């Protein structure tokens, strides 16, 4: 593989990781919000 191909892959991975973190944070916020509304004890490990 050429250096340019590695750079393209790296940029895609960084972009994916960035959006994954953003959406993950939103999903966690929604999940905690729902649990707070229904007043369930928060369990990290089931």
Coordinates of N, CA and C in Angstrom, one line a residue:
X1 N 0.9 -1.2 0.0 CA 0.0 0.0 0.0 C 0.9 1.3 0.0
X2 N 0.4 2.3 -0.7 CA 1.2 3.5 -0.7 C 0.9 4.4 0.5
X3 N 1.7 5.4 0.7 CA 1.5 6.3 1.8 C 0.2 7.0 1.7
X4 N -0.2 7.4 0.5 CA -1.4 8.1 0.3 C -2.6 7.3 0.7
X5 N -2.6 6.0 0.4 CA -3.7 5.1 0.8 C -3.8 5.0 2.4
X6 N -2.6 4.9 3.0 CA -2.6 4.9 4.5 C -3.2 6.1 5.1
X7 N -2.8 7.3 4.5 CA -3.3 8.6 5.0 C -4.8 8.6 4.8
X8 N -5.3 8.2 3.6 CA -6.8 8.2 3.4 C -7.5 7.3 4.5
X9 N -7.0 6.1 4.7 CA -7.6 5.2 5.7 C -7.5 5.9 7.1
X10 N -6.4 6.5 7.5 CA -6.3 7.2 8.8 C -7.3 8.3 8.9
X11 N -7.5 9.1 7.9 CA -8.5 10.2 7.9 C -9.9 9.6 8.1
X12 N -10.2 8.5 7.4 CA -11.5 7.9 7.6 C -11.7 7.4 9.0
X13 N -10.7 6.7 9.5 CA -10.8 6.2 10.9 C -11.0 7.3 11.9
X14 N -10.3 8.4 11.7 CA -10.4 9.5 12.7 C -11.7 10.1 12.6
X15 N -12.3 10.3 11.4 CA -13.6 10.9 11.2 C -14.7 10.0 11.9
X16 N -14.6 8.7 11.6 CA -15.5 7.7 12.2 C -15.5 7.7 13.7
X17 N -14.2 7.7 14.2 CA -14.1 7.7 15.7 C -14.7 9.0 16.3
X18 N -14.5 10.1 15.6 CA -15.0 11.4 16.1 C -16.5 11.3 16.2
X19 N -17.2 10.9 15.1 CA -18.6 10.9 15.1 C -19.1 9.8 16.1
X20 N -18.4 8.7 16.2 CA -18.8 7.6 17.1 C -18.8 8.2 18.5
X21 N -17.8 9.0 18.9 CA -17.8 9.5 20.2 C -18.9 10.5 20.4
X22 N -19.2 11.4 19.4 CA -20.3 12.4 19.5 C -21.6 11.6 19.7
X23 N -21.9 10.7 18.8 CA -23.2 10.0 18.9 C -23.3 9.1 20.1
X24 N -22.1 8.5 20.6 CA -22.1 7.7 21.8 C -22.5 8.6 23.0
X25 N -21.9 9.8 23.0 CA -22.2 10.7 24.2 C -23.7 11.1 24.2
X26 N -24.3 11.3 23.0 CA -25.7 11.7 22.9 C -26.5 10.5 23.3
X27 N -26.2 9.3 22.9 CA -26.9 8.1 23.2 C -26.9 7.9 24.7
X28 N -25.7 8.0 25.4 CA -25.6 7.9 26.8 C -26.4 8.9 27.5
X29 N -26.4 10.1 27.1 CA -27.2 11.2 27.7 C -28.7 10.8 27.7
X30 N -29.2 10.4 26.5 CA -30.6 10.0 26.4 C -30.9 8.8 27.3
X31 N -30.0 7.8 27.4 CA -30.2 6.7 28.2 C -30.3 7.1 29.7
X32 N -29.3 7.9 30.1 CA -29.4 8.3 31.5 C -30.6 9.2 31.8
X33 N -31.0 10.0 30.8 CA -32.2 10.8 31.0 C -33.4 10.0 31.2
X34 N -33.6 8.9 30.4 CA -34.7 8.0 30.5 C -34.7 7.3 31.9
X35 N -33.5 6.8 32.3 CA -33.4 6.2 33.6 C -33.8 7.1 34.7
X36 N -33.4 8.4 34.6 CA -33.7 9.4 35.6 C -35.2 9.6 35.7
X37 N -35.8 9.6 34.5 CA -37.3 9.9 34.4 C -38.0 8.7 35.1
X38 N -37.6 7.5 34.8 CA -38.4 6.4 35.4 C -37.8 6.0 36.7
X39 N -36.8 6.7 37.2 CA -36.2 6.5 38.6 C -35.7 5.1 38.8
X40 N -35.1 4.5 37.8 CA -34.5 3.2 38.0 C -33.1 3.4 38.5
X41 N -32.6 2.5 39.4 CA -31.2 2.6 39.8 C -30.3 2.3 38.6
X42 N -29.2 3.1 38.4 CA -28.3 2.9 37.3 C -27.4 1.8 37.6
X43 N -27.4 0.8 36.8 CA -26.4 -0.3 36.9 C -25.5 -0.4 35.7
X44 N -24.2 -0.2 35.9 CA -23.3 -0.3 34.8 C -23.1 -1.7 34.4
X45 N -23.0 -2.6 35.4 CA -22.7 -4.0 35.0 C -23.9 -4.8 35.4
X46 N -24.4 -5.5 34.4 CA -25.6 -6.3 34.6 C -25.2 -7.7 35.0

